[in-house]
Tab-separated table of C-alpha atoms in Angstrom:
chain	number	residue	atom	x	y	z
A	4	MET	CA	17.587	-25.926	-37.146
A	5	LYS	CA	16.957	-22.821	-34.979
A	6	LEU	CA	14.090	-21.548	-37.135
A	7	LEU	CA	12.888	-24.062	-38.545
A	8	ASN	CA	12.162	-26.068	-35.328
A	9	ILE	CA	8.490	-25.623	-35.530
A	10	VAL	CA	6.515	-28.131	-33.082
A	11	LEU	CA	2.652	-28.614	-35.569
A	12	VAL	CA	0.234	-30.442	-33.896
A	13	ILE	CA	-0.299	-33.709	-35.466
A	14	GLY	CA	-4.025	-33.565	-35.841
A	15	PHE	CA	-4.278	-30.798	-38.107
A	16	LEU	CA	-1.206	-31.383	-40.093
A	17	GLY	CA	-2.913	-31.910	-43.073
A	18	VAL	CA	-5.201	-29.258	-43.224
A	19	VAL	CA	-3.930	-26.096	-40.872
A	20	SER	CA	-0.563	-26.364	-42.133
A	21	CYS	CA	-1.731	-27.361	-46.226
A	22	ASP	CA	-3.557	-24.053	-45.207
A	23	MET	CA	-0.727	-21.700	-44.342
A	24	LYS	CA	0.932	-22.733	-47.335
A	25	CYS	CA	-1.715	-20.686	-49.187
A	26	MET	CA	-1.431	-17.923	-46.137
A	27	TYR	CA	2.081	-18.019	-47.083
A	28	TYR	CA	1.035	-16.983	-50.298
A	29	LYS	CA	-1.199	-14.525	-49.355
A	30	PHE	CA	1.374	-12.414	-46.623
A	31	TYR	CA	4.331	-12.488	-50.374
A	32	LEU	CA	0.597	-11.288	-52.515
A	33	CYS	CA	-0.402	-8.153	-49.933
A	34	PHE	CA	3.322	-7.667	-49.252
A	35	THR	CA	4.474	-7.467	-52.890
A	36	THR	CA	0.953	-5.423	-54.015
A	37	LEU	CA	1.260	-2.846	-51.728
A	38	ALA	CA	5.213	-2.539	-51.628
A	39	LEU	CA	5.178	-2.270	-55.740
A	40	GLN	CA	2.699	0.322	-55.377
A	41	TYR	CA	4.211	2.554	-53.232
A	42	ASN	CA	7.931	2.019	-53.840
A	43	ARG	CA	8.275	1.564	-49.892
A	44	SER	CA	7.840	-1.284	-47.448
A	45	PRO	CA	3.902	-1.159	-46.388
A	46	LEU	CA	4.733	-2.185	-42.761
A	47	CYS	CA	3.329	0.922	-40.600
A	48	GLY	CA	3.883	2.887	-44.134
A	49	SER	CA	0.923	0.681	-45.538
A	50	HIS	CA	-0.485	-0.833	-41.780
A	51	ILE	CA	-4.138	-0.917	-42.394
A	52	GLU	CA	-4.040	-2.130	-46.354
A	53	LEU	CA	-1.797	-4.092	-45.483
A	54	ASP	CA	-3.885	-5.281	-42.557
A	55	LEU	CA	-7.326	-5.843	-44.408
A	56	CYS	CA	-5.442	-7.886	-47.378
A	57	LEU	CA	-3.820	-10.023	-44.090
A	58	GLU	CA	-6.933	-10.562	-43.056
A	59	SER	CA	-8.976	-11.037	-45.946
A	60	GLY	CA	-5.997	-13.614	-47.662
A	61	ALA	CA	-6.351	-15.395	-43.753
A	62	ARG	CA	-9.825	-15.718	-44.369
A	63	SER	CA	-9.463	-17.203	-47.751
A	64	CYS	CA	-7.262	-19.540	-46.433
A	65	GLY	CA	-9.060	-20.199	-43.496
A	66	VAL	CA	-6.194	-19.891	-40.934
A	67	GLU	CA	-8.039	-16.045	-39.251
A	68	ASP	CA	-8.453	-18.343	-35.952
A	69	THR	CA	-5.157	-19.201	-36.109
A	70	ASN	CA	-2.441	-17.936	-33.381
A	71	THR	CA	0.188	-17.725	-36.662
A	72	VAL	CA	-2.493	-15.439	-38.031
A	73	LYS	CA	-3.265	-13.115	-34.523
A	74	GLU	CA	0.530	-12.749	-33.869
A	75	ILE	CA	1.199	-11.291	-37.594
A	76	ILE	CA	-1.984	-9.070	-37.353
A	77	ARG	CA	-1.189	-8.200	-33.925
A	78	VAL	CA	2.851	-7.980	-34.126
A	79	TYR	CA	2.187	-5.433	-36.634
A	80	ALA	CA	-0.207	-2.824	-35.257
A	81	GLU	CA	1.403	-3.250	-31.550
A	82	THR	CA	4.814	-2.582	-33.704
A	83	CYS	CA	2.724	1.102	-35.817
A	84	THR	CA	1.053	2.059	-32.454
A	85	PRO	CA	2.299	4.941	-31.525
A	86	GLY	CA	3.386	4.849	-27.751
A	87	THR	CA	4.330	1.096	-27.430
A	88	SER	CA	7.902	-0.024	-26.964
A	89	MET	CA	7.655	-2.500	-31.309
A	90	ASN	CA	7.287	1.765	-31.997
A	91	ALA	CA	10.116	2.833	-30.296
A	92	MET	CA	12.345	0.691	-31.659
A	93	PHE	CA	10.320	0.281	-35.229
A	94	HIS	CA	11.084	4.801	-35.347
A	95	LYS	CA	14.943	3.752	-33.580
A	96	HIS	CA	15.600	1.353	-36.130
A	97	HIS	CA	14.230	0.641	-38.883
A	98	HIS	CA	16.165	3.093	-41.378
A	99	CYS	CA	19.174	1.305	-40.548
A	100	VAL	CA	17.801	-2.432	-41.067
A	101	SER	CA	15.435	-1.684	-44.143
A	102	ILE	CA	17.996	0.652	-45.947
A	103	THR	CA	21.302	1.040	-44.463
A	104	ALA	CA	21.708	-2.162	-44.367
A	105	ALA	CA	19.839	-2.993	-47.350
A	106	ALA	CA	23.009	-3.907	-49.657
A	107	GLY	CA	25.220	-6.226	-47.161
A	108	ASN	CA	21.448	-8.288	-47.079
A	109	SER	CA	21.724	-8.526	-50.392
A	110	GLN	CA	25.225	-10.127	-50.122
A	111	CYS	CA	23.603	-12.657	-47.922
A	112	LEU	CA	20.957	-13.519	-50.863
A	113	ARG	CA	23.507	-13.874	-53.434
A	114	PRO	CA	23.881	-17.631	-53.768
A	115	MET	CA	19.849	-18.670	-52.788
A	116	PHE	CA	18.984	-16.083	-56.610
A	117	THR	CA	22.072	-17.756	-58.442
A	118	GLU	CA	19.900	-20.801	-57.471
A	119	ILE	CA	16.609	-18.954	-58.083
A	120	ARG	CA	17.748	-18.678	-61.443
A	121	ALA	CA	19.189	-21.913	-62.095
A	122	LEU	CA	15.154	-22.443	-62.025
A	123	GLY	CA	14.519	-20.553	-65.742
A	124	SER	CA	11.363	-19.714	-66.445
A	125	PRO	CA	8.375	-18.843	-63.408
A	126	ARG	CA	5.952	-20.091	-65.481
A	127	GLN	CA	7.051	-23.525	-65.258
A	128	ALA	CA	5.225	-25.999	-63.455
A	129	ASN	CA	5.381	-25.321	-59.647
A	130	TYR	CA	7.547	-22.990	-59.937
A	131	GLY	CA	6.727	-21.312	-56.283
A	132	ASP	CA	7.098	-25.620	-54.466
A	133	LYS	CA	10.664	-25.159	-55.919
A	134	VAL	CA	11.756	-21.506	-55.076
A	135	MET	CA	10.779	-22.122	-51.505
A	136	ARG	CA	12.900	-25.224	-50.832
A	137	ILE	CA	15.315	-22.834	-51.892
A	138	ALA	CA	14.817	-20.566	-49.555
A	139	CYS	CA	14.223	-22.923	-47.314
A	140	LYS	CA	17.318	-24.546	-47.567
A	141	HIS	CA	19.358	-20.742	-46.928
A	142	ASP	CA	17.101	-20.432	-44.322
A	143	GLU	CA	19.252	-20.860	-41.195
A	144	ALA	CA	22.168	-18.917	-43.836
A	145	GLY	CA	20.953	-16.530	-44.711
A	146	THR	CA	19.568	-15.865	-40.938
A	147	ARG	CA	22.950	-15.699	-39.751
A	148	CYS	CA	24.239	-13.308	-43.049
A	149	ILE	CA	22.172	-10.523	-42.419
A	150	ASN	CA	21.668	-11.137	-38.259
A	151	ASN	CA	25.838	-10.180	-38.400
A	152	ASN	CA	25.361	-7.129	-41.560
A	153	ILE	CA	22.825	-5.461	-39.094
A	154	ARG	CA	24.687	-5.881	-36.415
A	155	ASN	CA	28.063	-4.635	-37.501
A	156	LEU	CA	26.173	-1.730	-39.067
A	157	CYS	CA	23.303	-1.396	-36.474
A	158	GLY	CA	24.228	-3.065	-32.929
A	159	GLN	CA	23.040	-5.412	-31.639
A	160	GLU	CA	19.518	-4.148	-30.416
A	161	ALA	CA	18.250	-3.361	-34.276
A	162	VAL	CA	19.421	-6.807	-34.704
A	163	THR	CA	16.354	-7.212	-31.216
A	164	PHE	CA	14.165	-5.146	-33.303
A	165	ARG	CA	14.483	-7.441	-35.957
A	166	THR	CA	14.059	-10.497	-34.709
A	167	ASN	CA	10.658	-9.726	-32.948
A	168	LEU	CA	9.627	-8.377	-35.912
A	169	SER	CA	10.368	-11.376	-37.764
A	170	ASN	CA	9.651	-14.210	-35.424
A	171	PRO	CA	5.344	-14.494	-36.490
A	172	THR	CA	6.625	-14.593	-39.949
A	173	SER	CA	8.977	-17.316	-39.567
A	174	THR	CA	7.205	-19.313	-37.715
A	175	LEU	CA	3.407	-18.943	-41.018
A	176	SER	CA	7.145	-19.303	-43.644
A	177	ASN	CA	8.724	-22.515	-41.069
A	178	GLU	CA	5.567	-24.611	-41.077
A	179	ALA	CA	4.857	-23.622	-45.500
A	180	CYS	CA	8.711	-25.095	-45.569
A	181	ARG	CA	7.371	-27.441	-43.716
A	182	LEU	CA	4.718	-28.842	-46.028
A	183	VAL	CA	6.550	-28.248	-49.894
A	184	SER	CA	8.590	-30.367	-48.292
A	185	GLN	CA	6.233	-33.354	-47.301
A	186	GLN	CA	3.961	-32.252	-49.491
A	187	SER	CA	2.644	-33.679	-53.348
A	188	SER	CA	1.781	-32.259	-56.490
A	189	GLN	CA	-1.887	-32.960	-56.308
A	190	TYR	CA	-2.046	-29.082	-54.274
A	191	SER	CA	0.113	-27.214	-56.515
A	192	ASN	CA	-2.285	-25.817	-58.772
A	193	ARG	CA	-4.182	-24.498	-55.307
A	194	TYR	CA	-1.207	-22.841	-54.618
A	195	LYS	CA	1.012	-21.571	-57.750
A	196	ARG	CA	2.360	-17.985	-58.025
A	197	ASP	CA	0.571	-15.223	-60.282
A	198	THR	CA	3.368	-14.574	-62.204
A	199	ASN	CA	0.843	-12.989	-64.919
A	200	SER	CA	0.290	-10.519	-62.116
A	201	GLU	CA	3.867	-9.804	-60.816
A	202	ASN	CA	6.534	-6.975	-61.812
A	203	GLU	CA	9.603	-5.904	-60.991
A	204	MET	CA	10.843	-5.395	-57.399
A	205	PRO	CA	12.143	-1.938	-56.816
A	206	PHE	CA	15.415	-1.887	-54.858
A	207	LEU	CA	13.725	-0.740	-51.737
A	208	ALA	CA	10.890	-2.398	-50.820
A	209	TYR	CA	13.148	-6.145	-52.399
A	210	HIS	CA	15.444	-5.614	-48.908
A	211	VAL	CA	12.596	-4.093	-46.609
A	212	ALA	CA	11.501	-7.334	-47.580
A	213	ALA	CA	14.334	-9.621	-47.115
A	214	ALA	CA	15.150	-7.376	-43.874
A	215	LEU	CA	12.029	-8.459	-42.288
A	216	HIS	CA	12.646	-12.369	-43.334
A	217	GLN	CA	14.387	-13.768	-45.809
A	218	VAL	CA	12.113	-15.946	-46.778
A	219	PRO	CA	8.901	-14.291	-48.327
A	220	GLY	CA	11.792	-11.953	-49.012
A	221	PHE	CA	13.577	-14.964	-51.323
A	222	ASN	CA	9.707	-15.029	-53.052
A	223	LEU	CA	9.968	-11.297	-53.354
A	224	GLY	CA	13.669	-10.896	-54.752
A	225	SER	CA	12.669	-13.966	-57.644
A	226	THR	CA	9.536	-12.519	-58.522
A	227	MET	CA	12.676	-9.591	-59.303
A	228	LEU	CA	15.200	-11.564	-60.258
A	229	GLN	CA	12.999	-13.674	-62.511
A	230	ASN	CA	12.261	-10.228	-65.383
A	231	ARG	CA	14.842	-8.913	-65.571
A	232	GLU	CA	15.979	-12.168	-67.299
């Protein structure tokens, strides 16, 4: 798969990739907390808080010096810095990618949420890993569907912007996907989601997350889905 073609250094596979799964959940929690707090994407809207949260999460997972984390922070900083090409593209396309295309993006996610709904209670053992496996399985199809939807509504340049913005989180998601498919349940308690702190995801925040990269978006959306039961 194009988006899952991630090469990991064999010597770090048992350590760094495991911590990348930790970082994946930290990213998810940072994005969720700020999106719920402000009812909007924290990218640029709450950039300083998002940056601090991601840096803190990276330190707690022991991955603050990895290229993956550095690239996420770099791309987000460039996107939110006036005068950069990414900032210009952000202002030009973000509304269409995140708001105008939201309804179509939600249709792209429907097959995944059908499977997530079938899982049942989020308080079951290893629920987070099960959701991630579903998200990873549908990653390529979801990417293609969302990009086609954005292309039809917003144009090819908007697709390119979305791709450039989401590439670093795609790398993080792909590393977590690779790990969760290989890892035994011995690590599950370390990365278990705090379901008691999760609330229903507002429409705007959920679809903004999906527009950036859909694997974290699936987890954000699963919060909303399960709390509607």
